[in-house]
PDB file of C-alpha atoms in Angstrom:
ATOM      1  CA  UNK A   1      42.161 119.018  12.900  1.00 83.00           C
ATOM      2  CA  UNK A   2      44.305 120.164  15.768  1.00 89.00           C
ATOM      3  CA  UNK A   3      47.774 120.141  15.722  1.00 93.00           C
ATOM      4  CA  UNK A   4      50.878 121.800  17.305  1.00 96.00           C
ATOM      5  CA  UNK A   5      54.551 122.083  15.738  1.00 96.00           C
ATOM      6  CA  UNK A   6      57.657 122.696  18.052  1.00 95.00           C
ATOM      7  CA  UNK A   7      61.157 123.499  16.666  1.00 86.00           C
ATOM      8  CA  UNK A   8      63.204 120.540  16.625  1.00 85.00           C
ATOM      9  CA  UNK A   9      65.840 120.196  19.661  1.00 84.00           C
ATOM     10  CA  UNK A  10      67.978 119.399  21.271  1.00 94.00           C
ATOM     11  CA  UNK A  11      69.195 123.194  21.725  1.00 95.00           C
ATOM     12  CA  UNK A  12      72.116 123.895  23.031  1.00 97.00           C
ATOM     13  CA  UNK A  13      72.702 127.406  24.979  1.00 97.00           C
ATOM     14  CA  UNK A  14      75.495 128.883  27.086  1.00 97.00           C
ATOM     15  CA  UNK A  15      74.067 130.581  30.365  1.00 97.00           C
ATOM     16  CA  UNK A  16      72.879 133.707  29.637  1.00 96.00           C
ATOM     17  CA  UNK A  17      72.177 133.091  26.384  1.00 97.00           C
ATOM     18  CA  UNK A  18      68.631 134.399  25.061  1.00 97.00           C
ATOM     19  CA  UNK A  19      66.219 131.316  24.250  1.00 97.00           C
ATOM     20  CA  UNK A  20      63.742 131.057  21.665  1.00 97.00           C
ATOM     21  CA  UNK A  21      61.921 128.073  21.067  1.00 97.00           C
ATOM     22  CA  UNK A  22      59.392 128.145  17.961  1.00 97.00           C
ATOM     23  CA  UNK A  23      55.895 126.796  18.211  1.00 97.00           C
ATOM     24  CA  UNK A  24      52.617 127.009  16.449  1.00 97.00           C
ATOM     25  CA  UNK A  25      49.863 125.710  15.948  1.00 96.00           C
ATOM     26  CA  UNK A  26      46.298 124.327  13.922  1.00 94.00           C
ATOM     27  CA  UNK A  27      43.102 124.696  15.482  1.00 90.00           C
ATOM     28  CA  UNK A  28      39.203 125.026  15.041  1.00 83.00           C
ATOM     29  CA  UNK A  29      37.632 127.237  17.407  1.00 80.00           C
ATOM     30  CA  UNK A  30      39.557 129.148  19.664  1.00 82.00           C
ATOM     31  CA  UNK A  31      42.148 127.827  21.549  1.00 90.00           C
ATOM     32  CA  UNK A  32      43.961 128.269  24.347  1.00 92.00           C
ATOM     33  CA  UNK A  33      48.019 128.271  24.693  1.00 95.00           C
ATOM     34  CA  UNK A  34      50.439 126.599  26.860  1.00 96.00           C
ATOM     35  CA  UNK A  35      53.706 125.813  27.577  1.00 97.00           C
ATOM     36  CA  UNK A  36      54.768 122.568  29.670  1.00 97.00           C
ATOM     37  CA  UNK A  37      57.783 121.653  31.301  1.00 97.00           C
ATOM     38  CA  UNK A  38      59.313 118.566  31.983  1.00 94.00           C
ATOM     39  CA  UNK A  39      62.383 118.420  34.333  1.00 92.00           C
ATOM     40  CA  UNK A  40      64.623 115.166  34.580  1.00 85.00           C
ATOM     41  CA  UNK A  41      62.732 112.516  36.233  1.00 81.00           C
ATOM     42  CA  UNK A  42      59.435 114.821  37.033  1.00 84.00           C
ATOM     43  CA  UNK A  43      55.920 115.685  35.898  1.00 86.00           C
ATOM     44  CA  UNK A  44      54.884 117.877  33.393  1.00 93.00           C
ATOM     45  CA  UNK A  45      54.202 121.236  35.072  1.00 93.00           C
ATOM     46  CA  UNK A  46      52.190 124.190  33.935  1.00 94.00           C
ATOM     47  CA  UNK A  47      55.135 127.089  32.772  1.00 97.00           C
ATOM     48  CA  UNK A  48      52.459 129.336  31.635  1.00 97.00           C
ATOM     49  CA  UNK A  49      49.912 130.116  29.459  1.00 95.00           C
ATOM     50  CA  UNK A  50      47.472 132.423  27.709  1.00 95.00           C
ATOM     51  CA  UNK A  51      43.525 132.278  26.472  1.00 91.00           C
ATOM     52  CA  UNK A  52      43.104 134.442  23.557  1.00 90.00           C
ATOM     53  CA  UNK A  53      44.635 136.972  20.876  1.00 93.00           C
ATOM     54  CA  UNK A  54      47.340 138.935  21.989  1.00 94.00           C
ATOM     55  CA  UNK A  55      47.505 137.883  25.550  1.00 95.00           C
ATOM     56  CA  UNK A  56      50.898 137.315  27.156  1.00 97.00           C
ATOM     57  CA  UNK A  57      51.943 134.438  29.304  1.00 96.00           C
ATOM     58  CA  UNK A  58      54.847 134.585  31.536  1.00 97.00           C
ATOM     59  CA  UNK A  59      56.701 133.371  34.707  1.00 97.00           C
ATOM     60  CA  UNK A  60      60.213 132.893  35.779  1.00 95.00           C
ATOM     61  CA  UNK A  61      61.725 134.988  33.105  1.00 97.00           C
ATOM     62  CA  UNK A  62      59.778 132.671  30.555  1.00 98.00           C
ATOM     63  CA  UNK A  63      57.344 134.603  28.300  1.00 98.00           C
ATOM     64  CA  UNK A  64      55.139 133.807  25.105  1.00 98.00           C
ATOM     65  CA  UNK A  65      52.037 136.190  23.285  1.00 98.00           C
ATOM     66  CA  UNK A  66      49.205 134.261  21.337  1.00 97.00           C
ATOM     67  CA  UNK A  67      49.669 135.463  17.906  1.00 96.00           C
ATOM     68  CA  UNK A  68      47.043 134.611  16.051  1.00 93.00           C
ATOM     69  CA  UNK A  69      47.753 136.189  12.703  1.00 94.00           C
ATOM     70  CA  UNK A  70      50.557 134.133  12.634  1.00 95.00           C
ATOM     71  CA  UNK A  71      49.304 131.015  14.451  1.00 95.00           C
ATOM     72  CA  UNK A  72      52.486 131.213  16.718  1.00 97.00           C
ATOM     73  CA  UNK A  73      53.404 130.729  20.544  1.00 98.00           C
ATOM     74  CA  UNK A  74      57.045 131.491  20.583  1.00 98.00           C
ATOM     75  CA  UNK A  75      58.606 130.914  24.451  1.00 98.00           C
ATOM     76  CA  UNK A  76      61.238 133.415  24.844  1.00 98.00           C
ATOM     77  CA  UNK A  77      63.751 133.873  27.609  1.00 98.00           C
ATOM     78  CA  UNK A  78      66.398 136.268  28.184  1.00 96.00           C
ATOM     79  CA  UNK A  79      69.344 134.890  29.980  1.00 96.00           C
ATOM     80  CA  UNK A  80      68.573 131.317  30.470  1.00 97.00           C
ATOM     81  CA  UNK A  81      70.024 129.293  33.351  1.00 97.00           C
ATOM     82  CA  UNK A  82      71.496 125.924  33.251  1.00 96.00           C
ATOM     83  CA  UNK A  83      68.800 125.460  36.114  1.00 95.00           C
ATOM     84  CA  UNK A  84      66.171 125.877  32.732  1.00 97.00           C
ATOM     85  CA  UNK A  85      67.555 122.548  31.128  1.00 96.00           C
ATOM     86  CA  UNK A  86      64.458 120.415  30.746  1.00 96.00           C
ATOM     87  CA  UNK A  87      62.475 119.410  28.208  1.00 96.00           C
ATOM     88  CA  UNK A  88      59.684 122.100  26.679  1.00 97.00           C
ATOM     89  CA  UNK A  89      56.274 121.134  25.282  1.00 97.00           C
ATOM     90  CA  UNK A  90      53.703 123.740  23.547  1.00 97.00           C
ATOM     91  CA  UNK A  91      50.330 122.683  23.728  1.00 96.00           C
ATOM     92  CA  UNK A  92      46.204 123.641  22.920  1.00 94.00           C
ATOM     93  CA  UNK A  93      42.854 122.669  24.155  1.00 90.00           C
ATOM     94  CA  UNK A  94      40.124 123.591  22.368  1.00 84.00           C
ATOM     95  CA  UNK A  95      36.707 124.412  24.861  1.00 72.00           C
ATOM     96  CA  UNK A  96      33.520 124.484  22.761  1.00 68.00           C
ATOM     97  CA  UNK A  97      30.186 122.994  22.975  1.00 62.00           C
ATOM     98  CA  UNK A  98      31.077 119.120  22.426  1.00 63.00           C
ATOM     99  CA  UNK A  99      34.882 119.712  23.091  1.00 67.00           C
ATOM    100  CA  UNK A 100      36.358 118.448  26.166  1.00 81.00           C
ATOM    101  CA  UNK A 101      39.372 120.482  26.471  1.00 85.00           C
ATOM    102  CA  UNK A 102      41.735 117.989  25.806  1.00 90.00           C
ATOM    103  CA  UNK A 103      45.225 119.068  25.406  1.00 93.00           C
ATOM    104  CA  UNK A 104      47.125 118.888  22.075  1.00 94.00           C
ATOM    105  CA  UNK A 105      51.054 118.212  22.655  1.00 96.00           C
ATOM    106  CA  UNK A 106      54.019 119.153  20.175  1.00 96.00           C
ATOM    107  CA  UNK A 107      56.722 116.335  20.211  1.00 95.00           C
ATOM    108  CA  UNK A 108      59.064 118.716  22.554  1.00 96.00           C
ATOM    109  CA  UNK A 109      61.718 120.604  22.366  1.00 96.00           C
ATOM    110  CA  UNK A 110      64.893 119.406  24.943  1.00 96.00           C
ATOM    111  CA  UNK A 111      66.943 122.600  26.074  1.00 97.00           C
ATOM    112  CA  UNK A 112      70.286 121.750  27.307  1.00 96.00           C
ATOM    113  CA  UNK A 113      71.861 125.009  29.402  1.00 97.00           C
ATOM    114  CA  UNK A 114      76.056 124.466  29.698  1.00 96.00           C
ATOM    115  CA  UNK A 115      77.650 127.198  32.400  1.00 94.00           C
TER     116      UNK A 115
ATOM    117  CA  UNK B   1      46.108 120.079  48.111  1.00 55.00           C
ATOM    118  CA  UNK B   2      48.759 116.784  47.850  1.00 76.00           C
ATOM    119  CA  UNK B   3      48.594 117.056  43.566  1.00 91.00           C
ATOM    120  CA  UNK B   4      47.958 114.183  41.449  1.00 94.00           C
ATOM    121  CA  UNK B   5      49.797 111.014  42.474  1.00 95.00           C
ATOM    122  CA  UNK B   6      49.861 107.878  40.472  1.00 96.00           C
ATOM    123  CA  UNK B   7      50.505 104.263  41.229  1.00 96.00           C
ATOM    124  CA  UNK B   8      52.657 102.402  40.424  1.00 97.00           C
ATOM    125  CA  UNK B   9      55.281 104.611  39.295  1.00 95.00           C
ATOM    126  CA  UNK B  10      57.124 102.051  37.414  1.00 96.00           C
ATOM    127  CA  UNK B  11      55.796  98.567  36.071  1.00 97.00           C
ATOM    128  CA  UNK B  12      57.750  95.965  34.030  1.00 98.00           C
ATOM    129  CA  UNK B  13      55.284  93.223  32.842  1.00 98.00           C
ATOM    130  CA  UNK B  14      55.336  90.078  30.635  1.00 97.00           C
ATOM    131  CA  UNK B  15      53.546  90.552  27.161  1.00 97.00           C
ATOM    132  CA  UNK B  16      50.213  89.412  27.806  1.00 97.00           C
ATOM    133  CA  UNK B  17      49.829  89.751  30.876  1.00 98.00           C
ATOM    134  CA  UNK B  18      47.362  92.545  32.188  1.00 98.00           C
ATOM    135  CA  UNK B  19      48.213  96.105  34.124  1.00 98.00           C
ATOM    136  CA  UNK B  20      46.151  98.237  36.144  1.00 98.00           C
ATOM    137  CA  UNK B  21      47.184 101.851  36.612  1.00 98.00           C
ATOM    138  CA  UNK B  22      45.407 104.412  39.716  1.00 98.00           C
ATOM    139  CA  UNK B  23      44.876 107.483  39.565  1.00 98.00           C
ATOM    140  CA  UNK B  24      44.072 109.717  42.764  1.00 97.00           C
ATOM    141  CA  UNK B  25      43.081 113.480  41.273  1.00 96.00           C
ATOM    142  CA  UNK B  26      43.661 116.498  43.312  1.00 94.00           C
ATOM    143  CA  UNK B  27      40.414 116.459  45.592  1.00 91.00           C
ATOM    144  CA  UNK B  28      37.187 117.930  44.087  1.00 86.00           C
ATOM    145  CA  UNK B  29      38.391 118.276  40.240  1.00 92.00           C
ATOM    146  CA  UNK B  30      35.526 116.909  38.420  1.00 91.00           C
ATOM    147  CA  UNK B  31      37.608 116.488  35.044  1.00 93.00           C
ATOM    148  CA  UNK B  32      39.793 113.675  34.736  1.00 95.00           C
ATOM    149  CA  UNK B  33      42.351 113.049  31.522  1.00 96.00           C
ATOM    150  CA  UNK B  34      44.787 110.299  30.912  1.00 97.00           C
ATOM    151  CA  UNK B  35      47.258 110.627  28.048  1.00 97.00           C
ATOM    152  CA  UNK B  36      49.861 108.130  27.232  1.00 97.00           C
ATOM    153  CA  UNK B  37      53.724 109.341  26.378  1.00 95.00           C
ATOM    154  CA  UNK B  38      56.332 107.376  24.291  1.00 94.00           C
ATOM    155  CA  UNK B  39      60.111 107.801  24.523  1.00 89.00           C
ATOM    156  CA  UNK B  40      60.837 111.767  22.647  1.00 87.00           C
ATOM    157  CA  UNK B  41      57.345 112.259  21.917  1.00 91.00           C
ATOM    158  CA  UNK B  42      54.555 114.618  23.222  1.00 93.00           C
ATOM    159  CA  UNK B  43      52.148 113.220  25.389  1.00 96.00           C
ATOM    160  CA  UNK B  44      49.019 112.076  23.541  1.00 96.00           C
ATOM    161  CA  UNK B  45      45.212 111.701  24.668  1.00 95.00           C
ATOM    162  CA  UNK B  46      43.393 109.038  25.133  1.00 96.00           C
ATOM    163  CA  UNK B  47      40.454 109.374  27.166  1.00 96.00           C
ATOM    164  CA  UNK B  48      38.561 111.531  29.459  1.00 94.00           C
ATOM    165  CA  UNK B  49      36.204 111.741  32.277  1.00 94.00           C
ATOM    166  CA  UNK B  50      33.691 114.410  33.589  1.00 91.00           C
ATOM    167  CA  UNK B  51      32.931 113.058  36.920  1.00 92.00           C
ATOM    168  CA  UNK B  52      32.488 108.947  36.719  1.00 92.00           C
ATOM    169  CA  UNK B  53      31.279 109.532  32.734  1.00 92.00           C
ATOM    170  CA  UNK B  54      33.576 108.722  30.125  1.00 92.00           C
ATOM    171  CA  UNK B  55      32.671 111.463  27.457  1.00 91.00           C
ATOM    172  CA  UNK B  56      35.795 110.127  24.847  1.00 90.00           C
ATOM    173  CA  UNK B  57      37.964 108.272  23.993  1.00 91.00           C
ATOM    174  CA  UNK B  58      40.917 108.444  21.557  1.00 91.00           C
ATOM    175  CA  UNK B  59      41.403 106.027  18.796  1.00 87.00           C
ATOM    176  CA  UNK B  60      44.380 105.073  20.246  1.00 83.00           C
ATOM    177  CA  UNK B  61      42.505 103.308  22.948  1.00 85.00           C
ATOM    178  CA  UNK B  62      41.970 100.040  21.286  1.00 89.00           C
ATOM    179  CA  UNK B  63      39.494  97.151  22.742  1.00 93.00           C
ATOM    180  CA  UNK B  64      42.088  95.710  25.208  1.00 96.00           C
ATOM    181  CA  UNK B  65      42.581  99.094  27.018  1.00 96.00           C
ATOM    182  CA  UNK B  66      39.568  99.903  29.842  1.00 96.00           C
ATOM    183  CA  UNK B  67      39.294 103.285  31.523  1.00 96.00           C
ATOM    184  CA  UNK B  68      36.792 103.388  34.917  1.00 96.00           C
ATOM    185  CA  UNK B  69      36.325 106.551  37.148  1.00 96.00           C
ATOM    186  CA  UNK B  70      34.052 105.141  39.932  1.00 92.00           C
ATOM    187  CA  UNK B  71      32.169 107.482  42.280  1.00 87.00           C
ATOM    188  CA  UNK B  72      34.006 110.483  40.386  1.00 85.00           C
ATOM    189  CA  UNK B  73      36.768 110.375  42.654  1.00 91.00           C
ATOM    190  CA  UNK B  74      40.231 108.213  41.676  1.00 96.00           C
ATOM    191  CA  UNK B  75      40.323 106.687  38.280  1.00 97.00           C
ATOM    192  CA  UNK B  76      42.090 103.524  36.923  1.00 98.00           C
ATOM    193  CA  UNK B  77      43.277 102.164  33.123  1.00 98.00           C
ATOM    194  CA  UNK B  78      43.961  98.524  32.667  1.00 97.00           C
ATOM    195  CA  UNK B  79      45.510  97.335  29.657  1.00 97.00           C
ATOM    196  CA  UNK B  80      44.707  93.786  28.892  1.00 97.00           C
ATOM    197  CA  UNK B  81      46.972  91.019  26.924  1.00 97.00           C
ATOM    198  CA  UNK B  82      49.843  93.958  27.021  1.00 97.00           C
ATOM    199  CA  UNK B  83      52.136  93.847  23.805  1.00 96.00           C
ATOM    200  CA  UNK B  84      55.125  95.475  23.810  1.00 96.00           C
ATOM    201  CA  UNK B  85      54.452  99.106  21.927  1.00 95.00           C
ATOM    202  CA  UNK B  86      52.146  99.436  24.939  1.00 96.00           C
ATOM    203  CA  UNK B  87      55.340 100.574  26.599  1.00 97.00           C
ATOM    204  CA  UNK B  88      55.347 103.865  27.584  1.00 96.00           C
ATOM    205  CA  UNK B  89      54.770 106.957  30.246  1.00 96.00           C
ATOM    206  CA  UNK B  90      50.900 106.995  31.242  1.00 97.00           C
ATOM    207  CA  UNK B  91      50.410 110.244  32.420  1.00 97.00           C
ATOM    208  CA  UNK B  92      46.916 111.465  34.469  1.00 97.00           C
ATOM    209  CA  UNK B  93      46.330 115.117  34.749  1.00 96.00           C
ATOM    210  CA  UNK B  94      43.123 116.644  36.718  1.00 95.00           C
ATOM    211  CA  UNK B  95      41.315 119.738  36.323  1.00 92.00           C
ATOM    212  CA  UNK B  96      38.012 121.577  38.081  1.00 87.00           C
ATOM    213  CA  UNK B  97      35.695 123.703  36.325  1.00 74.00           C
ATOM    214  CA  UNK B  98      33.909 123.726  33.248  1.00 69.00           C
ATOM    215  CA  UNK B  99      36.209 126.087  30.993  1.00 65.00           C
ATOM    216  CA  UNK B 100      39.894 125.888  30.068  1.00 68.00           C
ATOM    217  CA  UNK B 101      41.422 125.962  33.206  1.00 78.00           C
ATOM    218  CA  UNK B 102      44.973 124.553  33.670  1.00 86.00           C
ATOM    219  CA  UNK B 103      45.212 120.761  33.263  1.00 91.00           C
ATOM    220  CA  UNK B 104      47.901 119.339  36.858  1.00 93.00           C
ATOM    221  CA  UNK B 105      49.532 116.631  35.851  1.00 94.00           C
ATOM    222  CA  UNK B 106      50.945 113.398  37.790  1.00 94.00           C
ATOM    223  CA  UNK B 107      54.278 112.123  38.244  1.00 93.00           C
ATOM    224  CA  UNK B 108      53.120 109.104  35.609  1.00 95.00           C
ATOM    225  CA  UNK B 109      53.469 105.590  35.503  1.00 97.00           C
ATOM    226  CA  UNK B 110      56.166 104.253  33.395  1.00 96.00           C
ATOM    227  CA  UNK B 111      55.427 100.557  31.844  1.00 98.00           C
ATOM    228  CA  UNK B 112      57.999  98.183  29.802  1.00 98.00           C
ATOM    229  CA  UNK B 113      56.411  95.463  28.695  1.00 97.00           C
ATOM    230  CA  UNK B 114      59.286  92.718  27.670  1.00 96.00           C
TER     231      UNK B 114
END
């Protein structure tokens, strides 16, 4: 089945500080990659994501590349903000013939930025 | 383009008692998904519309929950007899297109069931 596997939080960073939050992933087909973002009493929003092998997601500062050899989405960052402190969720949908895209959550990852 | 909204936002209801969630998708997104999120978890699916069909549903969408998406336009989940581990964050998120274009999410609907 599908499946998606964050890095246990809470993480803890000093501003500036260079972010890395693990995340990958089991899936049939081919999926596609995101990365959600929940700030303190709001929606999930779209932080980026990417549709195949190789390709590289990114916006504000945030960045993560498919790797499909090692079935990993890594978000990186590299000076994070204590305006970043939210919580982080990796996620796939899987778009075939029968599929309905559905999106496949990890359990999130909360990032806590101290200035 | 107002987003997805959701009403209520928050609901506190008696166990057994019924709910009825709305959802208004951003205007001409034929896909429709509603998900359901418990305190430190990942929000999980459980069911999905492609215009006013209901093409699945999750396991964890036992008899007493009901999903309608009439006309294709706003959709609504009732739970019925509510029990308390129905408490959670029910989330909508709307989409447009047939491929894997970005899911928008709502601001959800938070229910406590006492």
């Amino acid at each position: 089945g599908n499946s998606v596997t964050q890095m246990e939080g809470p993480v803890t960073l000093s501003e500036e500080a260079f972010l890395t939050i693990n995340c990958t992933y089991t899936a049939t087909g081919y999926p596609s990659l995101f990365w959600y973002v929940q700030y303190p009493g709001e929606g999930l929003q779209l932080l980026l994501k990417a549709t195949k092998a190789d390709d590289k997601g990114s916006n504000k500062g945030f960045e993560a590349t498919y790797r499909k050899e090692t079935t990993s989405f890594h978000l990186e960052k590299g000076s994070v903000q204590v305006s970043d402190s939210a919580v982080y969720f990796c996620a796939l949908s899987v778009w075939l013939s029968g599929n309905t895209g559905k999106l496949i959550f990890g359990q999130g990852t909360t990032l806590q930025v101290k200035p | 383009d107002t987003g997805v909204s959701q009403n209520p936002r928050h609901k506190i209801t008696k166990r057994g008692q019924n709910v009825t969630f709305r959802c208004d998708p951003i205007s001409e997104h034929n896909r429709l998904y509603w998900y359901r999120q418990t305190l430190g978890q990942g929000p999980e699916f459980l069911t999905y519309f492609q215009n006013e069909a209901q093409l699945e549903k999750s396991r964890l969408l036992s008899d007493r929950f009901s999903a309608e998406r009439p006309k294709g336009s706003f959709s609504t989940l009732e739970i019925q007899r509510t029990e308390q581990g129905d408490s959670a964050m029910y989330l909508c998120a709307s989409t447009a297109g047939t491929g894997q274009e970005t899911q928008y999410f709502g601001p959800g609907t938070r229910l406590l069931v006492l």
